[in-house]
mmCIF file of C-alpha atoms in Angstrom:
data_model
loop_
_atom_site.group_PDB
_atom_site.id
_atom_site.type_symbol
_atom_site.label_atom_id
_atom_site.label_comp_id
_atom_site.label_asym_id
_atom_site.label_seq_id
_atom_site.Cartn_x
_atom_site.Cartn_y
_atom_site.Cartn_z
ATOM 1 C CA UNK A 1 65.614 131.737 83.902
ATOM 2 C CA UNK A 2 69.075 130.546 84.860
ATOM 3 C CA UNK A 3 69.861 126.947 84.082
ATOM 4 C CA UNK A 4 71.449 124.728 86.715
ATOM 5 C CA UNK A 5 74.968 123.554 85.836
ATOM 6 C CA UNK A 6 75.115 120.136 84.323
ATOM 7 C CA UNK A 7 76.792 117.259 86.284
ATOM 8 C CA UNK A 8 79.688 117.433 83.861
ATOM 9 C CA UNK A 9 80.204 121.153 84.534
ATOM 10 C CA UNK A 10 79.917 120.600 88.282
ATOM 11 C CA UNK A 11 82.588 117.907 88.126
ATOM 12 C CA UNK A 12 84.783 120.193 86.060
ATOM 13 C CA UNK A 13 84.335 123.004 88.595
ATOM 14 C CA UNK A 14 85.175 120.757 91.522
ATOM 15 C CA UNK A 15 88.253 119.485 89.693
ATOM 16 C CA UNK A 16 89.383 123.043 89.016
ATOM 17 C CA UNK A 17 88.922 124.065 92.662
ATOM 18 C CA UNK A 18 90.730 120.940 93.837
ATOM 19 C CA UNK A 19 93.621 121.571 91.434
ATOM 20 C CA UNK A 20 93.887 125.188 92.534
ATOM 21 C CA UNK A 21 93.904 124.207 96.198
ATOM 22 C CA UNK A 22 96.549 121.561 95.524
ATOM 23 C CA UNK A 23 98.787 124.087 93.768
ATOM 24 C CA UNK A 24 98.485 126.471 96.717
ATOM 25 C CA UNK A 25 99.259 123.698 99.216
ATOM 26 C CA UNK A 26 102.293 122.574 97.234
ATOM 27 C CA UNK A 27 103.539 126.146 97.025
ATOM 28 C CA UNK A 28 103.138 126.626 100.778
ATOM 29 C CA UNK A 29 104.835 123.286 101.463
ATOM 30 C CA UNK A 30 107.720 124.189 99.187
ATOM 31 C CA UNK A 31 108.106 127.545 100.903
ATOM 32 C CA UNK A 32 108.146 125.925 104.337
ATOM 33 C CA UNK A 33 110.739 123.379 103.216
ATOM 34 C CA UNK A 34 112.977 126.156 101.889
ATOM 35 C CA UNK A 35 112.530 128.112 105.118
ATOM 36 C CA UNK A 36 113.442 125.063 107.192
ATOM 37 C CA UNK A 37 116.422 123.958 105.102
ATOM 38 C CA UNK A 38 117.918 127.411 104.641
ATOM 39 C CA UNK A 39 117.128 128.681 108.107
ATOM 40 C CA UNK A 40 114.500 131.124 106.917
ATOM 41 C CA UNK A 41 116.646 132.656 104.184
ATOM 42 C CA UNK A 42 117.197 131.226 100.752
ATOM 43 C CA UNK A 43 120.380 131.489 98.759
ATOM 44 C CA UNK A 44 123.845 129.974 98.737
ATOM 45 C CA UNK A 45 124.932 127.566 101.421
ATOM 46 C CA UNK A 46 127.955 126.220 103.252
ATOM 47 C CA UNK A 47 129.475 122.828 103.896
ATOM 48 C CA UNK A 48 131.599 121.509 106.735
ATOM 49 C CA UNK A 49 133.546 118.291 106.318
ATOM 50 C CA UNK A 50 135.483 116.069 108.661
ATOM 51 C CA UNK A 51 139.200 116.667 108.977
ATOM 52 C CA UNK A 52 139.712 112.906 109.239
ATOM 53 C CA UNK A 53 138.895 112.126 105.570
ATOM 54 C CA UNK A 54 136.079 109.809 106.667
ATOM 55 C CA UNK A 55 133.493 111.299 104.301
ATOM 56 C CA UNK A 56 131.419 112.897 107.051
ATOM 57 C CA UNK A 57 129.907 116.224 105.962
ATOM 58 C CA UNK A 58 126.989 118.523 106.757
ATOM 59 C CA UNK A 59 125.427 121.437 104.895
ATOM 60 C CA UNK A 60 124.069 124.660 106.362
ATOM 61 C CA UNK A 61 122.736 127.954 105.075
ATOM 62 C CA UNK A 62 125.065 130.949 105.102
ATOM 63 C CA UNK A 63 122.976 132.452 107.916
ATOM 64 C CA UNK A 64 123.272 129.311 110.037
ATOM 65 C CA UNK A 65 127.028 129.152 109.473
ATOM 66 C CA UNK A 66 127.523 132.813 110.343
ATOM 67 C CA UNK A 67 125.642 132.313 113.619
ATOM 68 C CA UNK A 68 127.698 129.194 114.339
ATOM 69 C CA UNK A 69 130.902 131.169 113.761
ATOM 70 C CA UNK A 70 129.718 133.809 116.218
ATOM 71 C CA UNK A 71 128.981 131.154 118.847
ATOM 72 C CA UNK A 72 132.445 129.644 118.378
ATOM 73 C CA UNK A 73 134.212 133.026 118.427
ATOM 74 C CA UNK A 74 132.446 134.124 121.603
ATOM 75 C CA UNK A 75 133.414 130.840 123.246
ATOM 76 C CA UNK A 76 137.108 131.012 122.408
ATOM 77 C CA UNK A 77 137.127 134.720 123.188
ATOM 78 C CA UNK A 78 136.033 133.774 126.712
ATOM 79 C CA UNK A 79 138.697 131.082 126.947
ATOM 80 C CA UNK A 80 136.168 128.244 126.763
ATOM 81 C CA UNK A 81 137.438 124.871 125.451
ATOM 82 C CA UNK A 82 136.333 123.245 122.204
ATOM 83 C CA UNK A 83 133.974 120.933 124.119
ATOM 84 C CA UNK A 84 132.058 123.976 125.361
ATOM 85 C CA UNK A 85 131.692 125.228 121.798
ATOM 86 C CA UNK A 86 130.384 121.821 120.684
ATOM 87 C CA UNK A 87 127.800 121.845 123.484
ATOM 88 C CA UNK A 88 126.719 125.378 122.581
ATOM 89 C CA UNK A 89 126.401 124.562 118.869
ATOM 90 C CA UNK A 90 124.405 121.366 119.517
ATOM 91 C CA UNK A 91 122.102 123.320 121.818
ATOM 92 C CA UNK A 92 121.498 126.055 119.252
ATOM 93 C CA UNK A 93 120.921 123.469 116.511
ATOM 94 C CA UNK A 94 118.195 121.861 118.604
ATOM 95 C CA UNK A 95 116.624 125.067 119.883
ATOM 96 C CA UNK A 96 116.594 127.160 116.705
ATOM 97 C CA UNK A 97 118.406 125.346 113.876
ATOM 98 C CA UNK A 98 121.030 128.097 114.284
ATOM 99 C CA UNK A 99 118.553 130.749 113.165
ATOM 100 C CA UNK A 100 117.999 133.885 115.248
ATOM 101 C CA UNK A 101 114.230 133.428 115.458
ATOM 102 C CA UNK A 102 112.034 135.990 117.196
ATOM 103 C CA UNK A 103 109.472 133.553 118.552
ATOM 104 C CA UNK A 104 109.181 130.202 120.271
ATOM 105 C CA UNK A 105 107.522 128.488 123.181
ATOM 106 C CA UNK A 106 106.049 131.078 125.549
ATOM 107 C CA UNK A 107 108.507 134.027 125.428
ATOM 108 C CA UNK A 108 111.536 132.085 124.147
ATOM 109 C CA UNK A 109 113.718 133.950 121.666
ATOM 110 C CA UNK A 110 116.877 133.759 119.602
ATOM 111 C CA UNK A 111 119.494 131.123 118.897
ATOM 112 C CA UNK A 112 119.137 129.384 122.253
ATOM 113 C CA UNK A 113 115.432 130.143 122.809
ATOM 114 C CA UNK A 114 116.243 132.020 125.982
ATOM 115 C CA UNK A 115 113.392 133.633 127.925
ATOM 116 C CA UNK A 116 113.357 137.253 129.154
ATOM 117 C CA UNK A 117 110.920 136.247 131.889
ATOM 118 C CA UNK A 118 113.458 133.766 133.259
ATOM 119 C CA UNK A 119 116.253 136.294 133.655
ATOM 120 C CA UNK A 120 118.225 135.583 130.478
ATOM 121 C CA UNK A 121 118.153 139.240 129.430
ATOM 122 C CA UNK A 122 115.941 141.659 127.582
ATOM 123 C CA UNK A 123 114.378 140.772 124.242
ATOM 124 C CA UNK A 124 116.881 143.020 122.458
ATOM 125 C CA UNK A 125 119.824 141.412 124.248
ATOM 126 C CA UNK A 126 118.698 137.845 123.600
ATOM 127 C CA UNK A 127 118.221 138.598 119.893
ATOM 128 C CA UNK A 128 121.882 139.674 119.723
ATOM 129 C CA UNK A 129 123.733 136.408 118.843
ATOM 130 C CA UNK A 130 126.899 137.593 120.576
ATOM 131 C CA UNK A 131 125.064 138.304 123.817
ATOM 132 C CA UNK A 132 123.014 135.094 123.607
ATOM 133 C CA UNK A 133 126.133 132.977 123.146
ATOM 134 C CA UNK A 134 127.930 134.792 125.956
ATOM 135 C CA UNK A 135 125.172 134.264 128.498
ATOM 136 C CA UNK A 136 124.913 130.591 127.491
ATOM 137 C CA UNK A 137 128.644 130.102 128.168
ATOM 138 C CA UNK A 138 128.283 132.006 131.443
ATOM 139 C CA UNK A 139 125.737 129.432 132.637
ATOM 140 C CA UNK A 140 127.638 126.470 131.168
ATOM 141 C CA UNK A 141 130.799 127.438 133.042
ATOM 142 C CA UNK A 142 128.875 126.967 136.299
ATOM 143 C CA UNK A 143 128.063 123.332 135.474
ATOM 144 C CA UNK A 144 130.503 121.114 137.343
ATOM 145 C CA UNK A 145 132.530 118.805 135.083
ATOM 146 C CA UNK A 146 130.606 119.838 131.966
ATOM 147 C CA UNK A 147 133.540 118.755 129.795
ATOM 148 C CA UNK A 148 133.239 115.138 130.925
ATOM 149 C CA UNK A 149 129.440 114.958 131.092
ATOM 150 C CA UNK A 150 127.437 113.576 128.165
ATOM 151 C CA UNK A 151 126.575 116.490 125.881
ATOM 152 C CA UNK A 152 122.839 116.164 126.419
ATOM 153 C CA UNK A 153 123.312 116.276 130.223
ATOM 154 C CA UNK A 154 125.525 119.370 130.107
ATOM 155 C CA UNK A 155 123.154 121.180 127.730
ATOM 156 C CA UNK A 156 120.126 120.267 129.815
ATOM 157 C CA UNK A 157 121.649 121.666 132.994
ATOM 158 C CA UNK A 158 121.812 125.020 131.243
ATOM 159 C CA UNK A 159 118.592 124.938 129.245
ATOM 160 C CA UNK A 160 116.142 122.993 131.463
ATOM 161 C CA UNK A 161 114.357 121.738 128.350
ATOM 162 C CA UNK A 162 111.256 119.545 128.315
ATOM 163 C CA UNK A 163 113.042 117.301 125.793
ATOM 164 C CA UNK A 164 116.597 116.913 127.134
ATOM 165 C CA UNK A 165 117.413 113.853 125.023
ATOM 166 C CA UNK A 166 116.968 115.877 121.819
ATOM 167 C CA UNK A 167 120.369 117.592 122.116
ATOM 168 C CA UNK A 168 122.257 114.349 121.582
ATOM 169 C CA UNK A 169 121.162 113.923 117.964
ATOM 170 C CA UNK A 170 123.007 117.117 116.991
ATOM 171 C CA UNK A 171 126.347 116.132 118.497
ATOM 172 C CA UNK A 172 127.900 114.778 115.242
ATOM 173 C CA UNK A 173 127.247 117.931 113.207
ATOM 174 C CA UNK A 174 128.108 120.202 116.152
ATOM 175 C CA UNK A 175 131.413 118.350 116.565
ATOM 176 C CA UNK A 176 132.385 118.973 112.936
ATOM 177 C CA UNK A 177 131.324 122.612 113.101
ATOM 178 C CA UNK A 178 133.222 123.117 116.343
ATOM 179 C CA UNK A 179 136.402 121.535 114.967
ATOM 180 C CA UNK A 180 136.309 123.872 111.959
ATOM 181 C CA UNK A 181 135.226 127.044 113.754
ATOM 182 C CA UNK A 182 137.743 126.709 116.577
ATOM 183 C CA UNK A 183 140.525 126.030 114.071
ATOM 184 C CA UNK A 184 141.117 122.452 115.170
ATOM 185 C CA UNK A 185 140.442 121.084 111.662
ATOM 186 C CA UNK A 186 142.137 123.013 108.847
ATOM 187 C CA UNK A 187 140.431 123.909 105.566
ATOM 188 C CA UNK A 188 137.189 122.082 106.406
ATOM 189 C CA UNK A 189 134.602 124.851 105.970
ATOM 190 C CA UNK A 190 133.508 126.269 102.622
ATOM 191 C CA UNK A 191 130.666 128.597 101.611
ATOM 192 C CA UNK A 192 129.318 129.980 98.361
ATOM 193 C CA UNK A 193 129.920 133.459 99.725
ATOM 194 C CA UNK A 194 127.889 135.263 97.074
ATOM 195 C CA UNK A 195 127.310 138.865 98.246
ATOM 196 C CA UNK A 196 124.229 139.656 100.286
ATOM 197 C CA UNK A 197 122.799 142.546 98.265
ATOM 198 C CA UNK A 198 120.806 143.838 101.259
ATOM 199 C CA UNK A 199 123.994 144.471 103.240
ATOM 200 C CA UNK A 200 125.396 147.954 102.735
ATOM 201 C CA UNK A 201 128.097 147.927 105.432
ATOM 202 C CA UNK A 202 131.036 146.251 103.711
ATOM 203 C CA UNK A 203 134.773 146.783 103.353
ATOM 204 C CA UNK A 204 137.683 146.545 105.794
ATOM 205 C CA UNK A 205 135.988 148.572 108.522
ATOM 206 C CA UNK A 206 133.010 146.229 108.494
ATOM 207 C CA UNK A 207 135.368 143.240 108.780
ATOM 208 C CA UNK A 208 137.145 144.817 111.746
ATOM 209 C CA UNK A 209 133.853 145.695 113.440
ATOM 210 C CA UNK A 210 132.565 142.135 113.004
ATOM 211 C CA UNK A 211 135.808 140.703 114.408
ATOM 212 C CA UNK A 212 135.472 142.872 117.507
ATOM 213 C CA UNK A 213 131.770 141.987 117.823
ATOM 214 C CA UNK A 214 132.448 138.242 117.875
ATOM 215 C CA UNK A 215 135.924 137.849 119.395
ATOM 216 C CA UNK A 216 136.080 140.894 121.643
ATOM 217 C CA UNK A 217 137.908 144.196 121.560
ATOM 218 C CA UNK A 218 141.366 142.711 122.009
ATOM 219 C CA UNK A 219 141.321 140.714 118.766
ATOM 220 C CA UNK A 220 142.728 143.496 116.581
ATOM 221 C CA UNK A 221 145.423 144.395 119.102
ATOM 222 C CA UNK A 222 146.418 140.754 119.422
ATOM 223 C CA UNK A 223 146.623 140.178 115.681
ATOM 224 C CA UNK A 224 147.888 143.618 114.707
ATOM 225 C CA UNK A 225 145.452 143.744 111.769
ATOM 226 C CA UNK A 226 146.758 145.545 108.702
ATOM 227 C CA UNK A 227 144.634 146.919 105.847
ATOM 228 C CA UNK A 228 145.843 147.642 102.321
ATOM 229 C CA UNK A 229 144.144 149.001 99.232
ATOM 230 C CA UNK A 230 141.016 150.632 100.540
ATOM 231 C CA UNK A 231 141.037 151.877 104.112
ATOM 232 C CA UNK A 232 138.240 154.318 104.900
ATOM 233 C CA UNK A 233 137.889 157.307 107.160
ATOM 234 C CA UNK A 234 136.545 154.983 109.871
ATOM 235 C CA UNK A 235 139.841 153.088 110.214
ATOM 236 C CA UNK A 236 140.496 152.074 113.816
ATOM 237 C CA UNK A 237 143.688 153.012 115.588
ATOM 238 C CA UNK A 238 144.318 149.344 116.304
ATOM 239 C CA UNK A 239 145.058 148.650 112.643
ATOM 240 C CA UNK A 240 147.736 150.072 110.358
ATOM 241 C CA UNK A 241 146.422 151.280 106.979
ATOM 242 C CA UNK A 242 148.645 151.718 103.938
ATOM 243 C CA UNK A 243 147.710 152.440 100.315
ATOM 244 C CA UNK A 244 148.159 149.615 97.841
ATOM 245 C CA UNK A 245 149.308 150.293 94.280
ATOM 246 C CA UNK A 246 147.376 147.232 93.112
ATOM 247 C CA UNK A 247 144.008 148.348 94.512
ATOM 248 C CA UNK A 248 142.622 149.508 91.168
ATOM 249 C CA UNK A 249 143.809 146.327 89.481
ATOM 250 C CA UNK A 250 141.834 144.183 91.916
ATOM 251 C CA UNK A 251 138.473 145.715 91.106
ATOM 252 C CA UNK A 252 138.343 148.048 94.098
ATOM 253 C CA UNK A 253 139.079 145.354 96.666
ATOM 254 C CA UNK A 254 140.868 145.720 99.973
ATOM 255 C CA UNK A 255 142.930 143.240 101.949
ATOM 256 C CA UNK A 256 142.723 142.819 105.706
ATOM 257 C CA UNK A 257 145.714 140.878 107.026
ATOM 258 C CA UNK A 258 145.589 139.260 110.460
ATOM 259 C CA UNK A 259 149.148 138.246 111.423
ATOM 260 C CA UNK A 260 149.306 134.859 113.121
ATOM 261 C CA UNK A 261 152.391 133.511 114.894
ATOM 262 C CA UNK A 262 154.011 130.281 113.752
ATOM 263 C CA UNK A 263 152.779 128.521 116.870
ATOM 264 C CA UNK A 264 149.187 129.747 116.477
ATOM 265 C CA UNK A 265 148.002 127.707 113.492
ATOM 266 C CA UNK A 266 144.751 126.864 115.225
ATOM 267 C CA UNK A 267 144.010 130.554 115.765
ATOM 268 C CA UNK A 268 144.789 131.196 112.108
ATOM 269 C CA UNK A 269 142.327 128.578 110.892
ATOM 270 C CA UNK A 270 139.642 129.837 113.249
ATOM 271 C CA UNK A 271 140.012 133.344 111.831
ATOM 272 C CA UNK A 272 140.087 131.998 108.265
ATOM 273 C CA UNK A 273 136.951 129.890 108.747
ATOM 274 C CA UNK A 274 135.235 132.783 110.540
ATOM 275 C CA UNK A 275 135.878 134.970 107.491
ATOM 276 C CA UNK A 276 134.410 132.329 105.157
ATOM 277 C CA UNK A 277 131.337 131.980 107.377
ATOM 278 C CA UNK A 278 130.810 135.758 107.208
ATOM 279 C CA UNK A 279 131.747 136.066 103.530
ATOM 280 C CA UNK A 280 128.247 136.742 102.206
ATOM 281 C CA UNK A 281 127.261 139.545 104.564
ATOM 282 C CA UNK A 282 130.730 141.159 104.526
ATOM 283 C CA UNK A 283 131.251 140.696 100.754
ATOM 284 C CA UNK A 284 134.495 138.805 101.283
ATOM 285 C CA UNK A 285 135.930 137.603 97.987
ATOM 286 C CA UNK A 286 138.935 135.498 99.035
ATOM 287 C CA UNK A 287 140.511 134.156 102.197
ATOM 288 C CA UNK A 288 144.001 132.676 102.294
ATOM 289 C CA UNK A 289 146.069 131.149 105.039
ATOM 290 C CA UNK A 290 148.940 128.676 105.392
ATOM 291 C CA UNK A 291 149.292 128.101 101.659
ATOM 292 C CA UNK A 292 145.551 127.442 101.093
ATOM 293 C CA UNK A 293 142.918 129.706 99.583
ATOM 294 C CA UNK A 294 139.111 129.881 99.470
ATOM 295 C CA UNK A 295 137.259 131.964 96.870
ATOM 296 C CA UNK A 296 133.628 133.107 96.821
ATOM 297 C CA UNK A 297 131.365 130.971 94.654
ATOM 298 C CA UNK A 298 133.163 127.724 95.463
ATOM 299 C CA UNK A 299 131.160 126.034 98.229
ATOM 300 C CA UNK A 300 131.562 122.602 96.636
ATOM 301 C CA UNK A 301 135.306 122.980 96.073
ATOM 302 C CA UNK A 302 137.889 122.378 98.795
ATOM 303 C CA UNK A 303 140.407 124.995 99.806
ATOM 304 C CA UNK A 304 143.010 124.858 97.079
ATOM 305 C CA UNK A 305 146.757 125.137 97.455
ATOM 306 C CA UNK A 306 148.382 128.388 96.405
ATOM 307 C CA UNK A 307 151.633 128.615 94.481
ATOM 308 C CA UNK A 308 153.486 130.067 97.441
ATOM 309 C CA UNK A 309 152.805 130.092 101.140
ATOM 310 C CA UNK A 310 151.838 133.634 101.988
ATOM 311 C CA UNK A 311 153.517 134.988 105.067
ATOM 312 C CA UNK A 312 151.801 137.405 107.377
ATOM 313 C CA UNK A 313 148.875 135.289 108.518
ATOM 314 C CA UNK A 314 145.249 135.298 107.404
ATOM 315 C CA UNK A 315 144.537 137.468 104.359
ATOM 316 C CA UNK A 316 140.924 138.554 103.817
ATOM 317 C CA UNK A 317 140.157 140.212 100.481
ATOM 318 C CA UNK A 318 136.943 142.193 100.668
ATOM 319 C CA UNK A 319 135.032 144.526 98.399
ATOM 320 C CA UNK A 320 135.543 148.146 99.402
ATOM 321 C CA UNK A 321 132.638 149.895 101.051
ATOM 322 C CA UNK A 322 130.305 151.219 98.402
ATOM 323 C CA UNK A 323 132.245 149.519 95.602
ATOM 324 C CA UNK A 324 130.721 147.072 93.127
ATOM 325 C CA UNK A 325 132.551 144.779 90.839
#
């Protein structure tokens, strides 16, 4: 005959079950916090600081920063002003935390939670950050006086949100991101930039393809991009490729140079910050411009001064496709 558990054993069993449930809940909570803070992907992050030395700073995941850089590049590629980029970034921060999510209210999708059923595009199109940003700017451009309207009003006239006041709370961080990613504020964006091991498409061709994706097809012609030390068979006709005698000494790296005119400093810093924002997925090791340099693994360190001011514009040092250090 089986004996009933004693009160002491019952208490011990309940305590064990409670402890186990608590551990599971804490684990789930921790996972959700990580997902929220990092935008659904753990790993190294980025920091944007004010160019006014007022101590203002915000941190983002590498994924969030890369999406922000795409939004900014699409905006400037369309000739939109910095205010438009700020509005777009604040909107995406509110709608998706700058994460390209595949779900939302009803059939909302992507960075701006746009809805296929409302004519924003197909699901595939909306989940393309470049397309999503472009169609947002297309609608924003139709808003009369959007540059002088309060940000929340301008965003609401595009989005038609049930919570229009929510956009305003993201204006400070969107303003800093916009200043950095449009090149208005120099050397204000840093990222850890540790390589994304799931990304196989790296090297100079991947950098060129990403530039065209975000800025448009004229970007390489306008900059006259030059590649040294590791061009591949996919090299585009818009860039000049020359072998570099120092390629083997740099661990199989290649350098993409984007010439920037003396009167185009803002363009130079936009390209430099764009490269830093994309450093993880494109395996970019160093970015230098206007006598300053950023290196992967230094998110908490500012851009440091180089011994000499390199001429020739923005220099992007990237791991060659298929190469490992």
